[in-house]
CSV table of C-alpha atoms in Angstrom, one decimal:
chain,number,residue,atom,x,y,z
A,76,UNK,CA,17.2,-6.2,1.0
A,77,UNK,CA,13.7,-7.4,2.0
A,78,UNK,CA,11.9,-9.3,-0.7
A,79,UNK,CA,8.4,-10.6,-0.7
A,80,UNK,CA,6.7,-13.0,-3.0
A,81,UNK,CA,3.0,-13.9,-3.1
A,82,UNK,CA,1.8,-17.4,-4.0
A,83,UNK,CA,-1.6,-19.1,-4.2
A,84,UNK,CA,-4.5,-20.0,-6.5
A,85,UNK,CA,-5.4,-17.5,-9.1
A,86,UNK,CA,-9.0,-18.7,-9.3
A,87,UNK,CA,-11.4,-19.2,-6.4
A,88,UNK,CA,-15.0,-20.2,-6.5
A,89,UNK,CA,-17.7,-18.0,-4.9
A,90,UNK,CA,-18.4,-18.8,-1.3
A,91,UNK,CA,-15.1,-20.6,-0.9
A,92,UNK,CA,-12.0,-19.4,1.0
A,93,UNK,CA,-9.1,-17.5,-0.7
A,94,UNK,CA,-5.7,-18.5,0.6
A,95,UNK,CA,-2.5,-16.8,-0.1
A,96,UNK,CA,1.1,-17.0,1.2
A,97,UNK,CA,3.8,-14.5,1.2
A,98,UNK,CA,7.4,-15.8,1.4
A,99,UNK,CA,9.9,-13.4,2.8
A,100,UNK,CA,13.6,-13.3,2.0
A,101,UNK,CA,16.4,-11.0,3.1
A,102,UNK,CA,14.9,-10.6,6.6
A,103,UNK,CA,13.7,-12.9,9.4
A,104,UNK,CA,10.0,-12.3,10.2
A,105,UNK,CA,10.7,-13.4,13.8
A,106,UNK,CA,13.1,-10.4,14.2
A,107,UNK,CA,10.2,-7.9,14.2
A,108,UNK,CA,8.1,-5.4,12.3
A,109,UNK,CA,4.6,-5.8,10.8
A,110,UNK,CA,3.7,-7.9,7.8
A,111,UNK,CA,0.5,-7.1,5.9
A,112,UNK,CA,-1.9,-7.6,3.0
A,113,UNK,CA,-3.3,-5.0,0.6
A,114,UNK,CA,-5.5,-5.6,-2.4
A,115,UNK,CA,-6.5,-3.6,-5.5
A,116,UNK,CA,-9.6,-4.5,-7.6
A,117,UNK,CA,-9.0,-4.1,-11.3
A,118,UNK,CA,-8.8,-0.4,-12.2
A,119,UNK,CA,-9.4,0.8,-8.7
A,120,UNK,CA,-7.5,2.0,-5.6
A,121,UNK,CA,-5.6,0.3,-2.8
A,122,UNK,CA,-7.5,-1.3,0.1
A,123,UNK,CA,-5.6,-2.5,3.3
A,124,UNK,CA,-6.8,-5.9,4.4
A,125,UNK,CA,-4.8,-6.4,7.6
A,126,UNK,CA,-1.4,-6.7,9.3
A,127,UNK,CA,0.3,-9.0,11.7
A,128,UNK,CA,3.2,-8.4,14.1
A,129,UNK,CA,6.0,-11.1,14.3
A,130,UNK,CA,4.6,-12.1,17.7
A,131,UNK,CA,1.2,-12.9,16.1
A,132,UNK,CA,-0.9,-9.9,17.2
A,133,UNK,CA,-3.1,-8.6,14.4
A,134,UNK,CA,-4.9,-5.6,13.0
A,135,UNK,CA,-7.7,-6.0,10.5
A,136,UNK,CA,-9.7,-3.7,8.3
A,137,UNK,CA,-13.1,-3.5,10.0
A,138,UNK,CA,-14.9,-3.9,6.7
A,139,UNK,CA,-13.3,-7.3,6.2
A,140,UNK,CA,-12.6,-8.4,9.8
A,141,UNK,CA,-15.4,-11.0,10.0
A,142,UNK,CA,-13.9,-12.9,7.0
A,143,UNK,CA,-10.1,-12.4,7.4
A,144,UNK,CA,-7.4,-14.4,9.1
A,145,UNK,CA,-3.7,-13.5,8.9
A,146,UNK,CA,-1.1,-15.8,10.5
A,147,UNK,CA,2.7,-16.2,10.6
A,148,UNK,CA,4.8,-19.3,10.1
A,149,UNK,CA,8.2,-18.2,11.4
A,150,UNK,CA,9.8,-21.6,10.6
A,151,UNK,CA,9.2,-21.0,6.9
A,152,UNK,CA,9.6,-17.2,7.1
A,153,UNK,CA,6.1,-16.9,5.6
A,154,UNK,CA,2.9,-15.2,6.5
A,155,UNK,CA,-0.5,-16.0,5.1
A,156,UNK,CA,-4.0,-14.7,4.3
A,157,UNK,CA,-7.3,-16.4,4.4
A,158,UNK,CA,-10.4,-14.7,3.3
A,159,UNK,CA,-13.6,-16.7,3.6
A,160,UNK,CA,-17.0,-16.6,1.8
A,161,UNK,CA,-15.6,-14.8,-1.2
A,162,UNK,CA,-17.7,-13.1,-3.9
A,163,UNK,CA,-16.9,-11.4,-7.2
A,164,UNK,CA,-16.2,-8.2,-5.3
A,165,UNK,CA,-13.1,-9.9,-3.8
A,166,UNK,CA,-11.5,-10.2,-7.3
A,167,UNK,CA,-8.3,-8.2,-7.0
A,168,UNK,CA,-4.6,-8.1,-7.2
A,169,UNK,CA,-3.4,-9.1,-3.7
A,170,UNK,CA,-0.1,-7.6,-2.4
A,171,UNK,CA,1.9,-8.6,0.6
A,172,UNK,CA,4.0,-5.9,2.2
A,173,UNK,CA,6.2,-5.2,5.2
A,174,UNK,CA,7.1,-2.3,7.5
A,175,UNK,CA,10.8,-3.2,7.7
A,176,UNK,CA,12.7,0.1,7.7
A,177,UNK,CA,11.9,3.5,9.2
A,178,UNK,CA,10.2,3.3,12.6
A,179,UNK,CA,6.7,4.0,11.4
A,180,UNK,CA,4.4,1.1,12.3
A,181,UNK,CA,2.1,1.7,9.4
A,182,UNK,CA,4.6,2.5,6.7
A,183,UNK,CA,5.0,0.0,3.9
A,184,UNK,CA,8.5,0.4,2.2
A,185,UNK,CA,8.5,-3.2,0.8
A,186,UNK,CA,5.9,-4.8,-1.4
A,187,UNK,CA,5.6,-8.1,-3.3
A,188,UNK,CA,4.9,-8.0,-7.0
A,189,UNK,CA,1.2,-8.9,-6.4
A,190,UNK,CA,-0.9,-11.8,-7.5
A,191,UNK,CA,-4.3,-11.6,-9.3
A,192,UNK,CA,-7.1,-13.6,-7.7
A,193,UNK,CA,-10.3,-14.0,-9.6
A,194,UNK,CA,-13.5,-15.1,-7.9
A,195,UNK,CA,-15.6,-17.0,-10.5
A,196,UNK,CA,-17.4,-20.3,-10.8
B,267,UNK,CA,-11.4,5.6,10.3
B,268,UNK,CA,-9.3,8.4,8.8
B,269,UNK,CA,-10.5,9.3,5.4
B,270,UNK,CA,-8.0,10.7,2.8
B,271,UNK,CA,-9.2,12.7,-0.2
B,272,UNK,CA,-6.8,13.4,-3.0
B,273,UNK,CA,-7.1,16.2,-5.6
B,274,UNK,CA,-7.2,16.2,-8.5
B,275,UNK,CA,-8.1,12.6,-9.3
B,276,UNK,CA,-6.7,13.1,-12.8
B,277,UNK,CA,-4.0,15.4,-14.0
B,278,UNK,CA,-2.6,15.9,-17.5
B,279,UNK,CA,0.8,17.6,-17.8
B,280,UNK,CA,3.9,17.8,-20.0
B,281,UNK,CA,7.5,16.8,-19.5
B,282,UNK,CA,9.2,19.6,-17.6
B,283,UNK,CA,6.1,20.8,-15.9
B,284,UNK,CA,5.8,21.4,-12.1
B,285,UNK,CA,2.9,19.5,-10.6
B,286,UNK,CA,1.3,19.4,-7.2
B,287,UNK,CA,-1.1,16.8,-5.8
B,288,UNK,CA,-3.0,17.4,-2.6
B,289,UNK,CA,-4.1,15.0,0.1
B,290,UNK,CA,-6.6,16.1,2.8
B,291,UNK,CA,-7.2,14.0,5.9
B,292,UNK,CA,-10.5,13.9,7.7
B,293,UNK,CA,-8.8,14.5,11.0
B,294,UNK,CA,-5.4,15.8,12.1
B,295,UNK,CA,-2.6,13.4,11.6
B,296,UNK,CA,0.4,15.7,12.4
B,297,UNK,CA,3.1,14.5,9.9
B,298,UNK,CA,2.0,10.9,9.7
B,299,UNK,CA,1.6,10.7,5.9
B,300,UNK,CA,3.3,8.8,3.1
B,301,UNK,CA,3.2,9.0,-0.7
B,302,UNK,CA,3.5,6.1,-3.2
B,303,UNK,CA,3.9,5.9,-6.9
B,304,UNK,CA,2.3,3.1,-8.9
B,305,UNK,CA,2.9,2.2,-12.5
B,306,UNK,CA,0.6,-0.1,-14.5
B,307,UNK,CA,1.1,-3.8,-13.5
B,308,UNK,CA,3.5,-2.9,-10.7
B,309,UNK,CA,3.4,-2.7,-7.0
B,310,UNK,CA,3.3,0.7,-5.3
B,311,UNK,CA,6.7,2.3,-4.6
B,312,UNK,CA,7.3,4.4,-1.5
B,313,UNK,CA,8.4,7.9,-2.4
B,314,UNK,CA,8.0,10.0,0.8
B,315,UNK,CA,7.1,9.3,4.4
B,316,UNK,CA,6.6,11.5,7.5
B,317,UNK,CA,5.1,14.0,5.1
B,318,UNK,CA,8.5,15.3,3.7
B,319,UNK,CA,11.2,12.6,4.1
B,320,UNK,CA,12.4,11.3,0.8
B,321,UNK,CA,12.8,7.5,0.7
B,322,UNK,CA,16.3,6.4,-0.2
B,323,UNK,CA,16.9,6.3,-4.0
B,324,UNK,CA,14.0,8.6,-4.9
B,325,UNK,CA,15.0,11.5,-7.1
B,326,UNK,CA,15.1,14.9,-5.5
B,327,UNK,CA,12.6,16.4,-7.9
B,328,UNK,CA,10.0,14.8,-5.6
B,329,UNK,CA,9.1,16.6,-2.5
B,330,UNK,CA,6.4,16.5,0.2
B,331,UNK,CA,5.0,19.1,2.6
B,332,UNK,CA,2.2,19.7,5.0
B,333,UNK,CA,1.0,18.8,8.4
B,334,UNK,CA,-2.3,18.3,10.3
B,335,UNK,CA,-4.9,17.7,7.6
B,336,UNK,CA,-3.4,19.1,4.4
B,337,UNK,CA,-0.5,17.7,2.5
B,338,UNK,CA,1.1,18.1,-0.9
B,339,UNK,CA,3.3,16.1,-3.2
B,340,UNK,CA,5.3,18.2,-5.7
B,341,UNK,CA,7.2,17.0,-8.7
B,342,UNK,CA,9.4,19.9,-9.7
B,343,UNK,CA,10.1,19.0,-13.3
B,344,UNK,CA,8.2,16.1,-14.7
B,345,UNK,CA,10.2,13.3,-16.4
B,346,UNK,CA,8.7,10.7,-18.7
B,347,UNK,CA,9.0,8.0,-16.1
B,348,UNK,CA,6.9,10.0,-13.6
B,349,UNK,CA,3.7,9.4,-15.4
B,350,UNK,CA,1.9,7.1,-13.1
B,351,UNK,CA,-0.8,7.0,-10.3
B,352,UNK,CA,0.1,8.5,-6.9
B,353,UNK,CA,-1.5,7.5,-3.6
B,354,UNK,CA,-1.2,9.1,-0.1
B,355,UNK,CA,-1.5,6.9,3.0
B,356,UNK,CA,-1.9,7.9,6.6
B,357,UNK,CA,0.6,6.5,9.1
B,358,UNK,CA,-1.3,7.7,12.2
B,359,UNK,CA,-3.6,4.8,13.2
B,360,UNK,CA,-5.2,1.6,12.2
B,361,UNK,CA,-7.1,0.9,10.0
B,362,UNK,CA,-4.5,1.8,7.4
B,363,UNK,CA,-6.2,4.0,4.7
B,364,UNK,CA,-5.1,5.3,1.3
B,365,UNK,CA,-6.3,8.2,-0.8
B,366,UNK,CA,-8.3,7.3,-3.9
B,367,UNK,CA,-5.3,8.0,-6.2
B,368,UNK,CA,-4.3,10.7,-8.6
B,369,UNK,CA,-3.6,9.6,-12.2
B,370,UNK,CA,-0.9,11.6,-13.9
B,371,UNK,CA,-0.9,11.4,-17.6
B,372,UNK,CA,1.1,13.0,-20.5
B,373,UNK,CA,-0.5,15.9,-22.2
């Protein structure tokens, strides 16, 4: 059973860089599939941030692409998100997720529990 | 980008009711659509993919249908645990997009 767990600071100052890590258990990232980040502002809907393949190739949301980097550390079975120049609009619950399962590249059967990141001085 | 529009945005229903939620895509996506359920404070849970395939462990009162640009999620007989927010997601192409959500509340 694939399990994902987000970790990182819960408070980030405006203009700084948000950094989160997702630790995967029950499956080796290097074995395949896509690994992604989705966020949800308080009381609002889901917004996909980006996804990375185990080989390192990435897809990003065009609305965030200039500020986003997603990378994989296969030695630690983790993947990470960096979002630069944050503002209050980046305050959200951040979820990591994976496509492990049915052969649909964009399907997200597995999610972490989510972590709230607040952007405030 | 493929835009997804759900209707209604809010739905009030009673235990035992049959409810249907619609998701319309801005362009044809054949059967590349999934449905998720989200309860407050929890991550979304996959219910249905490929428009009509039930994810393992999901009760059979949930069903999905549709193709092209119009899709539906039906709950045949609402149970107390089904009151939640439902999202559709297209599986056709990047960028991944979701519908705005349908909040299902107890009448």
